[in-house]
PDB file of C-alpha atoms and ligand atoms in Angstrom:
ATOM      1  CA  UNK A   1      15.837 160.233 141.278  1.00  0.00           C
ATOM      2  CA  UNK A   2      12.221 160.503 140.655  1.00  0.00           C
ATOM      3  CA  UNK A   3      10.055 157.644 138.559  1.00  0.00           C
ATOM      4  CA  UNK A   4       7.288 158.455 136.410  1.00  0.00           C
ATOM      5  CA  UNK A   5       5.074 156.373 134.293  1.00  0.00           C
ATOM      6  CA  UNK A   6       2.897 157.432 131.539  1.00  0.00           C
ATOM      7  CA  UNK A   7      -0.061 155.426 130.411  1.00  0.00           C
ATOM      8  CA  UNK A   8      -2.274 155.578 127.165  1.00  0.00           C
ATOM      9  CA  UNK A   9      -5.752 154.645 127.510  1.00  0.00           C
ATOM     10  CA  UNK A  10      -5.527 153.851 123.675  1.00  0.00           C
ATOM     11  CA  UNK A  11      -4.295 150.506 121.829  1.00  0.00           C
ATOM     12  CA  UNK A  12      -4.841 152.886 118.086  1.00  0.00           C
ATOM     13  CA  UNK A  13      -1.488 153.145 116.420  1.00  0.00           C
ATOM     14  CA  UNK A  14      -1.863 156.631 115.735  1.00  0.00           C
ATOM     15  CA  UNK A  15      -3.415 157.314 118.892  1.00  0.00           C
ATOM     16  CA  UNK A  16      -2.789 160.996 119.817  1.00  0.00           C
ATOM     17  CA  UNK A  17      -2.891 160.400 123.488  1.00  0.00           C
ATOM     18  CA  UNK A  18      -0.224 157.773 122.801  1.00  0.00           C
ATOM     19  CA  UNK A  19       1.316 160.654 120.708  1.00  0.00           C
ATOM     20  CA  UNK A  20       0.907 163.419 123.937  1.00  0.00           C
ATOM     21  CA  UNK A  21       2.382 160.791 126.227  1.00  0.00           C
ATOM     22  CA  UNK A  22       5.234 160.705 123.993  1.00  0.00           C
ATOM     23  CA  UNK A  23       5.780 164.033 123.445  1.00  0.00           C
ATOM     24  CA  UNK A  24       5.634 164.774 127.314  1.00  0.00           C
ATOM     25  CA  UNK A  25       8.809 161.874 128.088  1.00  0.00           C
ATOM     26  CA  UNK A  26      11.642 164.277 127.204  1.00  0.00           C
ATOM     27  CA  UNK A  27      10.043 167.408 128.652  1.00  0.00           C
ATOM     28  CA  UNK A  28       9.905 165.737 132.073  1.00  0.00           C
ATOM     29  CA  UNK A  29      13.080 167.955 134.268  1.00  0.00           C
ATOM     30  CA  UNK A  30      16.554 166.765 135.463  1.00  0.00           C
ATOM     31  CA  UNK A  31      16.585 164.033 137.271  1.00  0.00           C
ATOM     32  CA  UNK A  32      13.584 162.751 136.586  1.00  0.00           C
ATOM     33  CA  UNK A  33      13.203 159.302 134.649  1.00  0.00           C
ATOM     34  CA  UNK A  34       9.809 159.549 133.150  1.00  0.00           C
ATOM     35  CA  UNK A  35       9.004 155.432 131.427  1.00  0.00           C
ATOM     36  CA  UNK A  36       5.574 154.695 129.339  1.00  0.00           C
ATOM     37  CA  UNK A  37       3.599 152.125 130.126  1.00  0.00           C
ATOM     38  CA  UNK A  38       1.291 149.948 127.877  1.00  0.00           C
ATOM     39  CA  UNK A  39      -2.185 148.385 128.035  1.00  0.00           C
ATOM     40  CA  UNK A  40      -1.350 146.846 124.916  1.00  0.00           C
ATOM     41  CA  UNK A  41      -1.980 142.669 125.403  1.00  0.00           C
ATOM     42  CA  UNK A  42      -3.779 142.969 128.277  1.00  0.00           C
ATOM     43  CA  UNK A  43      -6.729 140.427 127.975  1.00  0.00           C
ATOM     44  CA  UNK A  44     -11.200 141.320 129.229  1.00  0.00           C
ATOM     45  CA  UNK A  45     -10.821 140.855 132.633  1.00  0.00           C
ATOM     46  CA  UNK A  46     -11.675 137.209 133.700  1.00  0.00           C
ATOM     47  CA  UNK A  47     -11.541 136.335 137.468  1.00  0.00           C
ATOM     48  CA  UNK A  48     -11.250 132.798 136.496  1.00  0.00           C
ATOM     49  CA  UNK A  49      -8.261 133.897 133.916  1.00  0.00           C
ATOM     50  CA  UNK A  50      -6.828 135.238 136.877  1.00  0.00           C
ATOM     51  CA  UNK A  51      -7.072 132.229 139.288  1.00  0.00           C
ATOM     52  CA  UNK A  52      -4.645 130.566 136.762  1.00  0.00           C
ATOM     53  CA  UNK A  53      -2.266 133.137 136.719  1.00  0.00           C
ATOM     54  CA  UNK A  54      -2.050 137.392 136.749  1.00  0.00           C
ATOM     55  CA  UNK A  55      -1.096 137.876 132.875  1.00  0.00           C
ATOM     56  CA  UNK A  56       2.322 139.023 131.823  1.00  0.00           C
ATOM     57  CA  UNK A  57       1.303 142.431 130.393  1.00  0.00           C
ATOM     58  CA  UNK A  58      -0.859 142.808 133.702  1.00  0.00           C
ATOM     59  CA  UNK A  59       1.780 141.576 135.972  1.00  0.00           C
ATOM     60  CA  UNK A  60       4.033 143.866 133.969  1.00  0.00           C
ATOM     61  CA  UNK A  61       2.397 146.712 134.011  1.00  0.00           C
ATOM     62  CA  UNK A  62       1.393 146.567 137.780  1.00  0.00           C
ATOM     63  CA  UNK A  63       5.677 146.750 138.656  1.00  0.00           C
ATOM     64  CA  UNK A  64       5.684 149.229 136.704  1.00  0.00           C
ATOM     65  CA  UNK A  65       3.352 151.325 138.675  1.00  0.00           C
ATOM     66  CA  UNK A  66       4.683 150.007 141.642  1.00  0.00           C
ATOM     67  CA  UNK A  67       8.307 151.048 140.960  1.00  0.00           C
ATOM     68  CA  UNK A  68       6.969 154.925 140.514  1.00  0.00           C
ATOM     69  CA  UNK A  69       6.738 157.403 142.115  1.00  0.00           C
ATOM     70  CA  UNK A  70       3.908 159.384 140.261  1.00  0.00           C
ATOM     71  CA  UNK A  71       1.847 158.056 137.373  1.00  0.00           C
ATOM     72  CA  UNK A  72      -0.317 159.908 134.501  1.00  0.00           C
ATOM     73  CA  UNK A  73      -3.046 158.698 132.687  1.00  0.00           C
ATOM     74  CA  UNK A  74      -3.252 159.881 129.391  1.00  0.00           C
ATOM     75  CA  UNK A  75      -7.327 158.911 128.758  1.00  0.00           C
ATOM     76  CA  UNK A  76      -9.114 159.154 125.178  1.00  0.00           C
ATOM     77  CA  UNK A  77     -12.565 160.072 125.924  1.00  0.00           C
ATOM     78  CA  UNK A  78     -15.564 157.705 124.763  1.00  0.00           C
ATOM     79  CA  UNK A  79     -19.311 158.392 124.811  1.00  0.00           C
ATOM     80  CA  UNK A  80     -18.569 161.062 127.159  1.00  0.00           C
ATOM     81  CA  UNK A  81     -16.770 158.816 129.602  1.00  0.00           C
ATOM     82  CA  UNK A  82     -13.359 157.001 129.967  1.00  0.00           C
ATOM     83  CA  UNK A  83     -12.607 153.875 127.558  1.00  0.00           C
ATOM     84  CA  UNK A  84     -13.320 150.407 128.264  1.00  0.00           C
ATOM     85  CA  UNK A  85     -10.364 149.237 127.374  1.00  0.00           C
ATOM     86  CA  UNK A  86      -8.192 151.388 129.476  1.00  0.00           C
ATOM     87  CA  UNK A  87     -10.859 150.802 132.343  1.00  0.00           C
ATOM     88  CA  UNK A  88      -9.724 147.184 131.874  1.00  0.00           C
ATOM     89  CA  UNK A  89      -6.745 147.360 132.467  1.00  0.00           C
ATOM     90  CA  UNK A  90      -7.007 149.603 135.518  1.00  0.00           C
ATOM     91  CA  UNK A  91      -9.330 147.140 136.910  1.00  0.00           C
ATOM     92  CA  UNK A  92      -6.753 144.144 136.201  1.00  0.00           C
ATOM     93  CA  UNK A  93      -3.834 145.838 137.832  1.00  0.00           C
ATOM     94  CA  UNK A  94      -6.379 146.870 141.007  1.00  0.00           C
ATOM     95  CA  UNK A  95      -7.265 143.321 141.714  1.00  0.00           C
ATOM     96  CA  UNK A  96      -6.698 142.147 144.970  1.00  0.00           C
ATOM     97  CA  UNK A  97      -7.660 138.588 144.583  1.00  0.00           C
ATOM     98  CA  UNK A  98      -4.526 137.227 144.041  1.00  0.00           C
ATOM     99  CA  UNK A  99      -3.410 139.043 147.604  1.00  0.00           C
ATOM    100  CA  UNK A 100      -1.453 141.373 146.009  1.00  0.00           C
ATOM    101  CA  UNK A 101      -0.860 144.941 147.360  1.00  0.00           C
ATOM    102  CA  UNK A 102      -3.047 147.933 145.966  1.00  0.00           C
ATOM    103  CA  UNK A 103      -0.172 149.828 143.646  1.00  0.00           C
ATOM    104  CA  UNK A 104      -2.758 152.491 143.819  1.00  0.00           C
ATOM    105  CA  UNK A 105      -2.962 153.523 147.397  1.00  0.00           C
ATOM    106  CA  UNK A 106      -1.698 156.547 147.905  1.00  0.00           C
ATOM    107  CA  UNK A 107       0.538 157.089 144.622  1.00  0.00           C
ATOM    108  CA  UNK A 108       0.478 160.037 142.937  1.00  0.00           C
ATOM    109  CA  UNK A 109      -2.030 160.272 139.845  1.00  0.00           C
ATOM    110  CA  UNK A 110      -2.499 162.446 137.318  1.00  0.00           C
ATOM    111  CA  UNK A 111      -4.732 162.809 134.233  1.00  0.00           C
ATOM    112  CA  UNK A 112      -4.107 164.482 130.822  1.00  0.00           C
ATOM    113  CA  UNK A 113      -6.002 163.450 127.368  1.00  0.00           C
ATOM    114  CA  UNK A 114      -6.631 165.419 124.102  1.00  0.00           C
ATOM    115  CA  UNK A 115      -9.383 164.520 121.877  1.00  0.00           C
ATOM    116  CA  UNK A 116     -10.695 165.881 118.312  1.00  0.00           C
ATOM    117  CA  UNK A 117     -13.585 167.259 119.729  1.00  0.00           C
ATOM    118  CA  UNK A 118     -13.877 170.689 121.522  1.00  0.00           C
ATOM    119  CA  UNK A 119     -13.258 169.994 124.694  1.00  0.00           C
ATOM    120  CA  UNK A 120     -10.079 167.756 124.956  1.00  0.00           C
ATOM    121  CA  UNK A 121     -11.493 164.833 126.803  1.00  0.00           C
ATOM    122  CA  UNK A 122     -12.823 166.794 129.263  1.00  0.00           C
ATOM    123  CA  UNK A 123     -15.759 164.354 130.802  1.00  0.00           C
ATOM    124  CA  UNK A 124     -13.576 161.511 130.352  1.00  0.00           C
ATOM    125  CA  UNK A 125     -10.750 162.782 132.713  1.00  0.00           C
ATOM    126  CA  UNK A 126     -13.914 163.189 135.184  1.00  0.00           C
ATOM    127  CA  UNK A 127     -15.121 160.214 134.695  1.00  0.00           C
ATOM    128  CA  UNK A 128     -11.769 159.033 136.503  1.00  0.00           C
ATOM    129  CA  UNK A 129     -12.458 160.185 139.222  1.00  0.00           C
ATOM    130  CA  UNK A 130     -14.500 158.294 141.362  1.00  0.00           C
ATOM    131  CA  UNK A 131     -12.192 155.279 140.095  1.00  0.00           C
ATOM    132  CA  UNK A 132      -9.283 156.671 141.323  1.00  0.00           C
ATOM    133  CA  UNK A 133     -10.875 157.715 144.707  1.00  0.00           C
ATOM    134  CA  UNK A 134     -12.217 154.657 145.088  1.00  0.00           C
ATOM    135  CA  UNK A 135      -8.693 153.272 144.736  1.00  0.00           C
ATOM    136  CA  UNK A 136      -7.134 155.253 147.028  1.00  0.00           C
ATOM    137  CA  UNK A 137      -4.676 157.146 144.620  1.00  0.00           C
ATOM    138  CA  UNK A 138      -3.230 160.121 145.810  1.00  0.00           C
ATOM    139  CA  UNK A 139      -5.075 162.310 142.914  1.00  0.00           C
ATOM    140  CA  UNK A 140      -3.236 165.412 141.925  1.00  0.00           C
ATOM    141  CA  UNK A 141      -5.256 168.468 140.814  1.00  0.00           C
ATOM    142  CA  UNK A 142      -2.559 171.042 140.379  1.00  0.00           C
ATOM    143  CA  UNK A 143      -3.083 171.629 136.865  1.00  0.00           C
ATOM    144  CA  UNK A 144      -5.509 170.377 134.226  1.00  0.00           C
ATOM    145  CA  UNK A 145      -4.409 169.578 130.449  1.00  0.00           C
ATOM    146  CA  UNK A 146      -7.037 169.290 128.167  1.00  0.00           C
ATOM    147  CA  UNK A 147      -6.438 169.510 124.646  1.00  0.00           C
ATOM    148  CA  UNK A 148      -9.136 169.827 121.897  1.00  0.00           C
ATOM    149  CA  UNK A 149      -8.576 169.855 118.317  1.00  0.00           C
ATOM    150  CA  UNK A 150      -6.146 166.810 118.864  1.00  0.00           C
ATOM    151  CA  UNK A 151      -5.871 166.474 114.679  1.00  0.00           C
ATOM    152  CA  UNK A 152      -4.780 169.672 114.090  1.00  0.00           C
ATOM    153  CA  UNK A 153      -1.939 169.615 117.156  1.00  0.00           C
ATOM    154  CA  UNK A 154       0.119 166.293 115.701  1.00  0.00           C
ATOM    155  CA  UNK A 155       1.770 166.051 112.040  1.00  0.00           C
ATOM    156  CA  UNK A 156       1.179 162.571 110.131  1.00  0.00           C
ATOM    157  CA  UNK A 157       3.951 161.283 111.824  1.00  0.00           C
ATOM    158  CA  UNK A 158       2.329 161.521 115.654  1.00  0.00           C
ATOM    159  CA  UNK A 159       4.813 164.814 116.194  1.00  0.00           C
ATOM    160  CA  UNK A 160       3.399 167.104 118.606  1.00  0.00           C
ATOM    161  CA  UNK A 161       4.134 170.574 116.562  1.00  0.00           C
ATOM    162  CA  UNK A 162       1.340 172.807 118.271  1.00  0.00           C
ATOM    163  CA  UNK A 163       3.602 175.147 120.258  1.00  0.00           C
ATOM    164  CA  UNK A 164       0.900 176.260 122.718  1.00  0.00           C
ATOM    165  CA  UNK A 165      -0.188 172.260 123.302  1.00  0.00           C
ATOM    166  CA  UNK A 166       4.069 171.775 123.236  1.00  0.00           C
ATOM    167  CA  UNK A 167       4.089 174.573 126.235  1.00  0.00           C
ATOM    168  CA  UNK A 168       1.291 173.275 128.529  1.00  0.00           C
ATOM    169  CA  UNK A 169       2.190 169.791 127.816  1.00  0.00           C
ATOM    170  CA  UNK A 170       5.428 170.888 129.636  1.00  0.00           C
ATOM    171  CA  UNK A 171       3.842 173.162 132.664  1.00  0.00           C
ATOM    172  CA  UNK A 172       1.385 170.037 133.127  1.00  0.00           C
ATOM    173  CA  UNK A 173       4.515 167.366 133.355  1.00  0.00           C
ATOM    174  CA  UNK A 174       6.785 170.193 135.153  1.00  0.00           C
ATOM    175  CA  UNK A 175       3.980 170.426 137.784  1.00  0.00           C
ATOM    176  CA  UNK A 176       3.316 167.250 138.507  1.00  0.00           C
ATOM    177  CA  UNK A 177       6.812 166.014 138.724  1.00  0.00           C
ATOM    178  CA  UNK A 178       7.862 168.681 141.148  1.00  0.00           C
ATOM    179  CA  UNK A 179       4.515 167.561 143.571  1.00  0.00           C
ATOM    180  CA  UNK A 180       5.896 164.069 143.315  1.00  0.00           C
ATOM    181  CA  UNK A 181       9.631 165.086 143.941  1.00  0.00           C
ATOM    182  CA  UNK A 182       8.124 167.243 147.087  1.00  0.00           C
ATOM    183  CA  UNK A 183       5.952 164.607 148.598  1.00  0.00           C
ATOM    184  CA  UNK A 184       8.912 161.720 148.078  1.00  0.00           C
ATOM    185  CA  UNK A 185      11.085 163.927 149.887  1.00  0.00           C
ATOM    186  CA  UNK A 186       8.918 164.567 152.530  1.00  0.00           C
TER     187      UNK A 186
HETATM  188  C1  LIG B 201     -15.146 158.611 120.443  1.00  0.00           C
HETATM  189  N1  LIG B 201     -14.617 159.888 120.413  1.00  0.00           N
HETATM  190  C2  LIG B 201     -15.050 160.847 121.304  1.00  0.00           C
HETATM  191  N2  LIG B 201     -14.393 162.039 121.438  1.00  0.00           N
HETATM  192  C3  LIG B 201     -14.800 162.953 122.358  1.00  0.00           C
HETATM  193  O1  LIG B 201     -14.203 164.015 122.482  1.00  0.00           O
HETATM  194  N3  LIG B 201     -15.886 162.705 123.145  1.00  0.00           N
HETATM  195  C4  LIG B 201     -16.587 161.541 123.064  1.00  0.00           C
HETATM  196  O2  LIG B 201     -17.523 161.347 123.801  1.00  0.00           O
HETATM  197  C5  LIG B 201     -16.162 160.570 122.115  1.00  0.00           C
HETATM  198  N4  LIG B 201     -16.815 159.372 122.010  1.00  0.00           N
HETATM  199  C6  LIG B 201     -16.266 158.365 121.254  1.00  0.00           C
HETATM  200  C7  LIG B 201     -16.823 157.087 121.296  1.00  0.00           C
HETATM  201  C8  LIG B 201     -16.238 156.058 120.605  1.00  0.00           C
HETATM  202  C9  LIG B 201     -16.818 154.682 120.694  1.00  0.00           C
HETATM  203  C10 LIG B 201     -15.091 156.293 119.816  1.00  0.00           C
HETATM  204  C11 LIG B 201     -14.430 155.148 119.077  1.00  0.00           C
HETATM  205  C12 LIG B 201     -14.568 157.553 119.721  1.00  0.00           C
HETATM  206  C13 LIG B 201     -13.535 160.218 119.479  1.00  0.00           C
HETATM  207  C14 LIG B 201     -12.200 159.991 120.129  1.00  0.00           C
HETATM  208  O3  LIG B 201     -11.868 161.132 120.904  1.00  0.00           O
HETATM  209  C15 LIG B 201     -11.156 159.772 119.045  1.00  0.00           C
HETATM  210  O4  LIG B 201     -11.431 158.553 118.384  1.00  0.00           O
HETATM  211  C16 LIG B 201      -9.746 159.792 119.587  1.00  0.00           C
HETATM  212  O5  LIG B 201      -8.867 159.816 118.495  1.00  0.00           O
HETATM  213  C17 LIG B 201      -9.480 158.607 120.508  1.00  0.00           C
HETATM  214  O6  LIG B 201      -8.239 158.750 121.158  1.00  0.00           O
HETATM  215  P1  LIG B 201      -6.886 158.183 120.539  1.00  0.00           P
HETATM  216  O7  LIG B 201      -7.094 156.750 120.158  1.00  0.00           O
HETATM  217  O8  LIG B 201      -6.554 159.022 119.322  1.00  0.00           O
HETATM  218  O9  LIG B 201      -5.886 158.360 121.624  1.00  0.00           O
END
């Protein structure tokens, strides 16, 4: 069985990357067990906060990577860039201060995000990048999902009804899944 984890960059309710990552759970394939993640409670980073004690929702969050076998960050895109808050918690889980392993190294990674703008998050999934290089993640660049126009792609209640966004949403997760199913079975 292969383990993914999903991960919004955005602590919004109605956050429509929350609302992509959502809609992408049940299109992952057979035999595939595909688990969100949250940021949510996950305090500024403090290095003295962390001398005391890694925080539940960090500690949490960092098993959950751990236990997967691919991850995908679903980023919001802010100022042309990736959020702070999701930053945050990236940097929390990556601390090695405590002696803990890097979850990072060499897992796979992938990024999707839709925005309301025109170009669907486009330099914030770039702005990844170098922060998941630096960390050693195995980045996968099969595919790219960007999706503009993220208010016209979601009904009020978070549904994603855009058939298009509905059909690469699944190529994007179908992709992925089958890289991580090949390189665990390697
Ligand atoms: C934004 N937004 C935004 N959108 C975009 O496409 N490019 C950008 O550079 C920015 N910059 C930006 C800065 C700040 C401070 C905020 C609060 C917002 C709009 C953003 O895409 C929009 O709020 C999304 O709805 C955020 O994602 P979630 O929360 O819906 O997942």
């Amino acid at each position: 069985m292969t383990t993914l984890i999903g991960i919004s960059g955005s602590l919004r309710k109605a956050s429509f990357n929350t609302a992509l990552l959502q809609a992408a759970i049940p299109l992952a394939p057979v035999n595939v067990t595909f688990v969100a993640g949250t940021i949510e409670g996950i305090p500024l980073y403090n290095a003295d906060i962390e001398r005391e004690g890694v925080p539940e929702p960090v500690q949490r969050l960092k098993d959950q990577i751990a236990s997967a076998d691919g991850v995908l960050l679903f980023t919001p895109e802010y100022n042309n860039s990736l959020p702070g808050v999701f930053k945050n918690a990236i940097d929390w889980v990556s601390s090695s201060m405590t002696g803990a392993p890097n979850v990072f190294a060499g897992r796979a990674f992938a990024i999707a995000g839709t925005s309301p703008g025109p170009f669907g998050t486009l330099l914030g999934q770039n702005a990844w990048l170098p922060v998941l290089r630096t960390l050693g993640a195995d980045l996968w660049s099969g595919k790219r999902l960007m999706l503009p126009k993220a208010g016209s792609l979601f009904d009020g209640d978070g549904k994603l009804t855009d058939e298009d966004a509905r059909a690469r949403l699944k190529t994007f997760v179908e992709a992925f899944a089958a890289y991580v199913k090949r390189k665990t079975a390697a």
